[in-house]
Amino acid sequence: MKLNVLFTVIALVVAISVAGAEKARFDNYRVYRIRIENVKQLEVLQAIEQLGEGYSYWREPVNVNTEVDLVVPPHKFAEFGEVVEQHELPAELTVRNLQELFDAEQKRTAKQGFGWNAYYTLEEIYAWMDEMVKQYPDVLQSIVGGRSHQGREIRGIKVSYKAGNPGVFMEGTIHAREWVSAATLTWILNELVTSSDQNVRYAAENYDWYFFPVTNPDGYVFTHTSNRMWRKTRRQHGVLCVGADPNRNWGFNFMQGGASNNPCSDTFAGPTAFSEIETQTLSQYITSIRSKLTTYLSFHSFSQLLMVPYGHTRDRLDNYDETIDIAAKAVAKLRERYGTQYRIGNIAEAIYIASGGSIDWVKGVHRTPLVYVYELRDTGRHGFVLPADQIIPNSEETLDSILVILEEGQKRELHRFQ
Ligand code: 0X9
Ligand code: ZN
Ligand code: ZN
């Protein structure tokens, strides 16, 4: 055997044994949408959350009069049926076979280069970013926003056409399974350098953009290799469980509601604020450019929401009125293109109490004037597994709304540096 062949074989064997567990499958798993009508039902659904055993939530049970999306494994159909009957849960089947959604998502029409008719791995996204910087060296610059537990870089691109522009931070995919977030950010980045639309050109050239399509790289890789439904980071916590929720780990009002101290929970906040290297290093990077940032946008999926701080209280704090006014205009614009409807509010009033998120820290600590978190398409029909043919329409309408946020910010002189 030739030496290089031998090495390849050894590398393969090592790769396979290191990979260990195979990819989780979700054959015949169902998703139910349930409207929580009373406290008893809320308690039942929260008990299911504690149970685990194959159950998981796309949207967690936090309050009465909200909806949750619950993933139910086949071996729990009978049990779940009984629970539904006993507590008169208004459960509506939204996904009949989760694995089918995943399989459809994996189909790439042709082996072409990078684009927006499919989802891409971290490696592919980073390779595309390198290409872009090579192609547009005068306006694009590679930046590193931090690093991950497994030693990956949180890589970004800065778009800058001239000195002295106000900065816009674009935070993507802090939750690993929310793939459309990364796809949207790479699409918008591409638009900024290639579009000839007048409004896009204005925004491209008169702001400095800091794009980070994947701020949870370990988690994102894990959703491609092992479990499509992974949300958190990948550091071991306790004996059994892995990962902290990187959107509960930031050091502002840490653990002030809507976050868990159970390492197995999907909303585990971590042992202490900034205990996770991803949030720690990314927050340091943000601090290093704080004086340039006038806008911070965080992109999640799904639910079609545009929200402002904060998540720990329903109180309407800081420049709530102003930013909500702008949000109303932004979602009105967003709706014009394809009729997609977004709701607005602060995090706590729009969805649920949730503390330790990135935007709360940015607002609370740095007082950045324009801070928003998007929950992109859809409203649950496909949830995190948004069909790839929606990437572009989703991105187009999102960019429409961002342009309004920036325009309104300019009108109100929010982009002036202090
Ligand atoms: O719960 C979250 O972190 C976000 N929803 S998601 O379904 N994508 O997980 C909402 C953003 C909450 N943001 C803050 N708490 N700052
Ligand atoms: Zn999220
Ligand atoms: Zn479909």
Coordinates of C-alpha atoms in Angstrom, one line a residue, residues 93-305:
L93 CA -50.5 18.0 14.4
T94 CA -48.2 20.2 12.4
V95 CA -45.5 17.8 11.3
R96 CA -46.3 14.1 10.7
N97 CA -42.7 12.9 10.1
L98 CA -39.9 15.1 11.2
Q99 CA -37.2 12.9 9.4
E100 CA -39.0 13.6 6.1
L101 CA -38.5 17.4 6.6
F102 CA -34.8 16.8 7.3
D103 CA -34.4 14.6 4.2
A104 CA -36.0 17.1 2.0
E105 CA -33.7 19.8 3.4
Q106 CA -30.6 17.7 2.5
K107 CA -31.5 17.5 -1.2
R108 CA -29.3 19.7 -3.3
T109 CA -30.5 20.1 -6.9
A110 CA -27.1 20.1 -8.5
K111 CA -23.5 20.1 -7.3
Q112 CA -22.9 23.8 -7.9
G113 CA -21.0 26.4 -5.9
F114 CA -22.2 28.3 -2.9
G115 CA -25.7 29.9 -3.2
W116 CA -29.0 30.4 -1.5
N117 CA -31.1 27.5 -2.8
A118 CA -29.6 25.1 -0.2
Y119 CA -28.1 25.2 3.3
Y120 CA -24.4 24.9 3.8
T121 CA -21.9 23.5 6.3
L122 CA -19.7 25.7 8.4
E123 CA -16.7 24.7 6.3
E124 CA -18.6 25.7 3.1
I125 CA -19.6 29.0 4.6
Y126 CA -16.1 29.9 5.8
A127 CA -14.7 28.9 2.4
W128 CA -17.2 31.2 0.7
M129 CA -16.3 34.0 3.0
D130 CA -12.6 33.6 2.1
E131 CA -13.6 33.7 -1.6
M132 CA -15.6 36.9 -1.1
V133 CA -12.7 38.6 0.7
K134 CA -10.4 37.6 -2.1
Q135 CA -12.9 38.9 -4.7
Y136 CA -13.6 42.3 -3.0
P137 CA -10.3 43.0 -1.1
D138 CA -11.0 46.8 -1.1
V139 CA -14.2 46.7 0.8
L140 CA -14.2 43.3 2.7
Q141 CA -12.0 42.3 5.5
S142 CA -11.8 39.0 7.4
I143 CA -12.4 39.4 11.1
V144 CA -12.4 37.1 14.1
G145 CA -15.1 37.7 16.7
G146 CA -14.0 35.0 19.1
R147 CA -13.6 31.2 19.4
S148 CA -15.4 28.1 20.4
H149 CA -15.0 25.4 23.0
Q150 CA -13.8 23.0 20.3
G151 CA -11.2 25.5 19.1
R152 CA -13.0 26.9 16.0
E153 CA -13.0 30.6 15.2
I154 CA -16.1 32.7 15.2
R155 CA -15.3 34.2 11.8
G156 CA -16.8 37.3 10.3
I157 CA -16.5 39.8 7.5
K158 CA -16.4 43.6 7.9
V159 CA -17.8 45.5 5.0
S160 CA -16.4 49.1 4.8
Y161 CA -16.5 51.4 1.8
K162 CA -15.1 54.4 3.7
A163 CA -13.7 55.5 7.1
G164 CA -15.9 56.9 9.8
N165 CA -19.1 55.1 9.1
P166 CA -21.4 54.1 11.9
G167 CA -21.3 50.3 12.6
V168 CA -24.0 47.7 12.2
F169 CA -23.4 44.3 13.9
M170 CA -25.0 41.3 12.3
E171 CA -25.1 38.3 14.7
G172 CA -26.2 35.0 13.2
T173 CA -27.0 31.5 14.3
I174 CA -26.2 31.7 18.0
H175 CA -28.7 28.9 18.2
A176 CA -27.3 26.0 16.1
R177 CA -30.4 24.6 14.6
E178 CA -31.7 28.0 13.3
W179 CA -30.0 27.5 9.9
V180 CA -31.9 30.2 8.0
S181 CA -30.1 32.8 10.1
A182 CA -26.7 32.0 8.6
A183 CA -28.2 31.8 5.1
T184 CA -29.9 35.2 5.5
L185 CA -26.7 36.9 6.7
T186 CA -24.5 35.5 3.8
W187 CA -27.3 36.6 1.3
I188 CA -27.4 40.1 2.7
L189 CA -23.6 40.4 2.8
N190 CA -23.5 39.3 -0.9
E191 CA -26.2 41.9 -1.7
L192 CA -24.2 44.7 -0.1
V193 CA -21.3 44.2 -2.5
T194 CA -23.2 43.1 -5.6
S195 CA -26.6 44.9 -5.7
S196 CA -27.2 48.0 -7.8
D197 CA -30.4 48.9 -6.0
Q198 CA -30.0 52.5 -4.8
N199 CA -31.2 52.0 -1.2
V200 CA -29.0 48.9 -0.8
R201 CA -26.0 50.8 -2.2
Y202 CA -26.6 53.7 0.2
A203 CA -26.7 51.3 3.2
A204 CA -23.7 49.4 2.0
E205 CA -21.5 52.4 1.5
N206 CA -22.6 54.5 4.5
Y207 CA -22.3 52.0 7.3
D208 CA -19.6 49.6 8.4
W209 CA -21.1 46.1 8.6
Y210 CA -19.8 43.4 10.9
F211 CA -21.2 40.1 9.7
F212 CA -20.9 36.9 11.9
P213 CA -23.1 34.3 10.1
V214 CA -22.4 31.6 12.7
T215 CA -21.7 32.7 16.3
N216 CA -22.1 29.1 17.7
P217 CA -19.8 27.2 15.3
D218 CA -19.5 24.0 17.4
G219 CA -23.3 23.7 17.7
Y220 CA -23.7 24.5 14.0
V221 CA -21.3 21.7 13.0
F222 CA -23.1 19.3 15.4
T223 CA -26.4 20.0 13.7
H224 CA -24.8 18.9 10.4
T225 CA -23.0 15.8 11.7
S226 CA -25.1 14.5 14.5
N227 CA -28.4 16.1 15.5
R228 CA -30.3 18.5 13.4
M229 CA -32.2 19.7 16.4
W230 CA -29.2 20.8 18.5
R231 CA -29.5 24.4 19.9
K232 CA -26.7 24.9 22.5
T233 CA -22.9 25.0 22.5
R234 CA -20.9 21.7 22.9
R235 CA -19.1 21.9 26.2
Q236 CA -19.8 19.2 28.7
H237 CA -21.8 20.3 31.8
G238 CA -22.2 17.8 34.6
V239 CA -22.0 14.1 33.9
L240 CA -24.7 13.6 31.4
C241 CA -25.4 16.7 29.5
V242 CA -23.7 18.9 26.9
G243 CA -23.9 22.6 26.1
A244 CA -25.2 25.8 27.5
D245 CA -27.7 28.1 25.7
P246 CA -25.5 30.8 24.3
N247 CA -28.5 33.2 24.4
R248 CA -28.9 32.8 28.1
N249 CA -25.2 33.2 29.1
W250 CA -24.6 36.9 28.7
G251 CA -23.7 39.0 31.6
F252 CA -26.6 41.3 32.0
N253 CA -29.5 40.3 34.3
F254 CA -28.1 36.8 34.1
M255 CA -30.6 34.1 35.4
Q256 CA -33.3 36.6 35.9
G257 CA -36.1 34.3 34.6
G258 CA -36.7 32.2 31.5
A259 CA -33.4 30.4 31.8
S260 CA -32.6 27.1 33.4
N261 CA -29.9 25.9 35.9
N262 CA -30.4 22.3 34.7
P263 CA -27.4 21.4 32.4
C264 CA -29.7 19.1 30.4
S265 CA -32.2 21.8 29.6
D266 CA -32.2 23.5 26.2
T267 CA -32.2 26.8 28.0
F268 CA -29.4 26.0 30.4
A269 CA -27.8 29.4 31.1
G270 CA -24.4 28.0 32.1
P271 CA -22.9 28.0 35.6
T272 CA -22.1 31.7 35.5
A273 CA -22.4 34.6 33.2
F274 CA -20.0 34.3 30.3
S275 CA -18.9 30.9 31.5
E276 CA -18.9 29.8 27.8
I277 CA -16.0 30.8 25.7
E278 CA -18.2 31.7 22.7
T279 CA -20.1 34.4 24.5
Q280 CA -17.0 35.5 26.5
T281 CA -14.9 36.1 23.4
L282 CA -17.6 37.5 21.3
S283 CA -18.6 40.0 24.0
Q284 CA -15.0 41.1 24.2
Y285 CA -15.0 41.7 20.5
I286 CA -18.2 43.7 20.7
T287 CA -16.7 45.8 23.5
S288 CA -13.6 46.5 21.4
I289 CA -15.8 48.1 18.7
R290 CA -18.5 49.5 21.0
S291 CA -17.8 53.2 20.2
K292 CA -18.4 52.4 16.5
L293 CA -21.6 50.4 16.9
T294 CA -24.9 52.2 16.6
T295 CA -27.0 49.2 15.5
Y296 CA -26.9 45.6 16.7
L297 CA -29.1 43.0 15.0
S298 CA -29.4 39.4 16.2
F299 CA -31.0 36.8 13.9
H300 CA -32.9 33.7 15.1
S301 CA -35.7 31.6 13.8
F302 CA -38.6 31.0 13.9
S303 CA -41.9 32.9 14.6
Q304 CA -41.7 36.0 12.5
L305 CA -41.0 38.6 15.2

